[in-house]
Coordinates of C-alpha atoms in Angstrom, one line a residue:
M1 CA 16.8 -18.5 21.5
K2 CA 16.4 -14.9 22.2
N3 CA 18.1 -13.7 19.2
S4 CA 17.2 -15.9 16.8
F5 CA 14.7 -15.1 13.8
V6 CA 11.7 -16.2 11.9
S7 CA 10.9 -16.1 8.5
R8 CA 7.8 -13.5 7.9
H9 CA 7.7 -12.3 4.2
D10 CA 9.8 -14.5 1.5
G11 CA 11.6 -12.7 -1.4
A12 CA 8.6 -12.5 -3.9
V13 CA 6.3 -10.6 -1.1
R14 CA 8.9 -8.1 -0.3
L15 CA 9.4 -7.6 -4.0
T16 CA 5.7 -6.9 -4.6
H17 CA 5.6 -4.7 -1.4
W18 CA 8.4 -2.6 -2.6
A19 CA 7.2 -2.4 -6.4
V20 CA 3.5 -1.2 -5.4
A21 CA 5.0 1.4 -2.8
I22 CA 7.7 2.8 -5.0
S23 CA 5.4 3.0 -8.2
G24 CA 2.8 4.3 -5.8
L25 CA 4.5 7.2 -4.9
V26 CA 5.9 7.7 -8.6
L27 CA 2.1 7.5 -9.5
I28 CA 1.0 10.1 -7.1
F29 CA 3.9 12.4 -8.1
S30 CA 3.5 11.9 -11.9
G31 CA -0.3 12.3 -11.5
F32 CA -0.1 15.7 -9.8
G33 CA 2.6 16.9 -12.4
T34 CA -0.1 16.4 -15.1
M35 CA -1.9 19.2 -13.4
P36 CA -0.9 22.9 -13.2
L37 CA 0.4 22.7 -9.7
Y38 CA 4.1 22.1 -9.7
G39 CA 4.6 25.3 -11.5
R40 CA 2.3 27.2 -9.3
F41 CA 3.9 26.0 -6.1
Y42 CA 7.4 26.7 -7.7
V43 CA 8.5 23.1 -7.6
N44 CA 10.0 23.1 -11.1
E45 CA 12.6 25.5 -9.6
L46 CA 13.8 23.0 -7.1
P47 CA 17.2 21.3 -8.2
G48 CA 16.7 18.6 -10.5
L49 CA 13.0 19.1 -10.8
S50 CA 12.8 21.5 -14.0
W51 CA 11.1 18.8 -15.8
S52 CA 8.1 18.4 -13.3
T53 CA 6.3 20.9 -15.1
N54 CA 6.6 19.2 -18.5
F55 CA 3.1 17.3 -19.2
L56 CA 4.4 15.0 -21.6
I57 CA 7.3 13.7 -19.4
Q58 CA 5.1 13.5 -16.4
Q59 CA 2.4 11.2 -18.7
V60 CA 5.1 9.0 -19.7
I61 CA 6.5 8.4 -16.2
H62 CA 2.8 7.8 -15.1
Y63 CA 2.0 5.3 -17.6
M64 CA 5.3 3.4 -16.9
A65 CA 4.6 3.7 -13.3
A66 CA 1.0 2.4 -13.8
M67 CA 2.1 -0.5 -15.6
I68 CA 4.6 -1.6 -12.9
F69 CA 1.7 -1.0 -10.1
T70 CA -0.8 -3.1 -12.0
A71 CA 1.6 -6.0 -12.5
A72 CA 2.7 -6.0 -9.1
V73 CA -1.1 -5.9 -8.0
F74 CA -2.2 -8.6 -10.1
F75 CA 0.8 -10.8 -9.4
H76 CA 0.1 -10.4 -5.5
L77 CA -3.3 -11.6 -6.1
V78 CA -2.3 -14.4 -8.6
F79 CA 0.6 -15.6 -6.0
H80 CA -1.7 -15.6 -2.8
L81 CA -4.7 -17.3 -4.2
R82 CA -2.5 -20.1 -6.2
R83 CA -1.0 -20.7 -2.5
R84 CA -3.7 -20.3 -0.7
E85 CA -2.5 -17.6 1.6
F86 CA -5.3 -15.8 3.3
A87 CA -3.7 -14.5 6.6
A88 CA -4.0 -10.9 5.7
V89 CA -7.7 -11.1 4.8
P90 CA -10.0 -9.6 7.2
R91 CA -12.1 -11.6 9.6
K92 CA -15.1 -11.2 11.2
G93 CA -14.6 -9.2 14.7
D94 CA -11.4 -7.6 12.9
V95 CA -12.8 -3.9 14.0
K96 CA -13.5 -4.9 17.7
E97 CA -10.1 -6.6 17.9
S98 CA -8.5 -3.5 16.7
I99 CA -9.8 -1.3 19.3
E100 CA -8.9 -3.9 21.9
I101 CA -5.3 -3.5 20.6
I102 CA -5.2 0.1 20.4
K103 CA -6.6 0.4 24.0
A104 CA -4.0 -1.8 25.2
M105 CA -1.4 0.2 23.4
V106 CA -2.6 3.6 25.3
T107 CA -3.1 1.7 28.6
G108 CA -0.4 -0.5 28.4
Q109 CA -2.4 -3.7 29.3
E110 CA -1.7 -7.0 27.6
E111 CA -3.3 -7.0 23.9
P112 CA -5.5 -9.9 22.7
P113 CA -3.4 -12.8 21.2
S114 CA -2.9 -12.5 17.4
G115 CA -1.9 -14.6 14.3
K116 CA 0.7 -13.7 11.8
F117 CA -1.0 -10.3 11.3
L118 CA -2.7 -7.9 13.5
A119 CA -6.6 -7.1 13.0
E120 CA -5.6 -3.3 12.0
Q121 CA -3.2 -4.8 9.8
R122 CA -5.7 -7.2 8.2
L123 CA -8.2 -3.9 7.9
A124 CA -5.2 -1.5 6.4
Y125 CA -4.8 -4.4 3.9
A126 CA -8.0 -4.8 2.6
A127 CA -8.4 -1.0 2.1
M128 CA -5.1 -0.6 0.3
G129 CA -5.9 -3.6 -1.7
L130 CA -9.6 -2.2 -2.6
T131 CA -8.2 1.5 -3.1
S132 CA -5.5 -0.2 -5.5
L133 CA -8.2 -2.0 -7.4
L134 CA -10.1 0.9 -7.8
L135 CA -7.1 3.3 -9.0
I136 CA -6.4 0.4 -11.6
T137 CA -9.9 0.3 -13.1
T138 CA -10.6 4.2 -12.9
G139 CA -6.9 4.4 -14.6
L140 CA -7.6 1.8 -17.5
I141 CA -10.6 3.8 -18.3
K142 CA -8.9 7.1 -18.5
V143 CA -6.2 5.5 -20.7
Y144 CA -8.7 3.9 -22.8
K145 CA -10.4 7.0 -23.1
N146 CA -7.3 8.6 -24.4
T147 CA -6.9 6.3 -27.1
G148 CA -9.9 7.6 -29.1
V149 CA -11.4 4.2 -29.9
I150 CA -14.7 5.2 -28.6
T151 CA -16.4 8.2 -27.0
L152 CA -17.4 7.9 -23.6
D153 CA -20.2 9.8 -21.8
P154 CA -18.7 13.0 -20.4
T155 CA -20.5 12.7 -17.2
F156 CA -19.4 9.1 -16.6
L157 CA -15.6 10.3 -17.3
Q158 CA -16.2 12.9 -14.8
V159 CA -17.5 10.6 -12.2
V160 CA -14.3 8.4 -13.2
T161 CA -11.7 11.2 -13.1
L162 CA -13.3 12.5 -9.6
T163 CA -13.4 8.6 -8.3
H164 CA -9.7 8.3 -9.4
T165 CA -8.8 11.5 -7.8
L166 CA -10.5 10.7 -4.6
A167 CA -8.7 7.2 -4.7
T168 CA -5.3 8.7 -5.1
M169 CA -5.9 10.9 -1.9
V170 CA -7.3 7.8 0.0
F171 CA -4.0 5.8 -1.2
L172 CA -1.8 8.3 -0.1
G173 CA -3.3 9.1 3.4
L174 CA -3.4 5.0 3.8
F175 CA 0.4 5.2 2.9
V176 CA 1.2 7.6 5.3
A177 CA -1.2 6.0 8.1
H178 CA 1.2 2.8 7.0
L179 CA 4.5 4.5 7.5
G180 CA 3.1 6.6 10.7
A181 CA 2.4 3.0 12.3
F182 CA 6.2 2.2 13.0
L183 CA 6.2 5.4 15.1
I184 CA 4.4 3.1 17.4
K185 CA 7.2 1.4 19.6
A186 CA 5.4 -2.0 19.5
N187 CA 5.2 -2.1 15.8
R188 CA 9.1 -1.0 15.1
P189 CA 10.2 -4.6 15.1
L190 CA 8.3 -5.6 12.1
L191 CA 10.3 -2.9 10.0
P192 CA 13.3 -5.1 9.4
S193 CA 11.1 -7.8 8.0
M194 CA 10.1 -5.7 4.7
F195 CA 14.1 -5.4 4.2
T196 CA 15.1 -8.7 5.4
G197 CA 12.2 -11.0 5.4
K198 CA 12.6 -12.0 9.1
V199 CA 11.5 -11.1 12.6
R200 CA 12.9 -11.9 16.1
R201 CA 11.3 -14.9 17.4
D202 CA 10.7 -13.8 20.9
Y203 CA 8.9 -10.9 19.3
A204 CA 6.4 -13.0 17.0
E205 CA 6.3 -15.5 20.1
H206 CA 4.9 -12.9 22.3
R207 CA 2.7 -10.6 20.2
H208 CA 2.0 -13.2 17.4
S209 CA 1.1 -16.0 19.7
E210 CA -1.3 -17.4 17.7
W211 CA 0.9 -17.5 14.5
D212 CA 1.9 -21.0 13.5
I213 CA 5.6 -20.4 13.2

């Protein structure tokens, strides 16, 4: 049974994951594109990116990506709440367990038993989720401001804009860390599951021994 596989992520989960990931990257690119950055650093002189300094184009792209990002995040929340799936939600002791797992990776010792998700995966999930909700909330306020329906306090808008920018940087950092995690050999067998939805049974039984497969 060494080469058999078990299901880890169904189609809806994988679709949502890629919708958030791709739209998130487009949001970052288009968000910075609405600032006078790409012309200053000659991004617009790269092949196929002459449009990158066009504010209106970047704004349209940003809004379209934001709609996809927001829809994917809320679909994810409703989908798992209705199914009462909370395996990725952080638990008490996750910080301590994460330290133990990292220590085990460094020293080559045995890791503590884990369920479907490792402790650091649950912490990263919470961080990414909260950051995404913060981006959506501040983004909606900025869009509402642009409609001109009501005039918002300038100081409040400055705080919202700063928060949105900082949340963007945190999101980018978490995204890079998420990809960087696969540089660790022990994590690599999980990568195919985001494409196929499956993971090797022997890997799951060894590293996720508390997962009810």
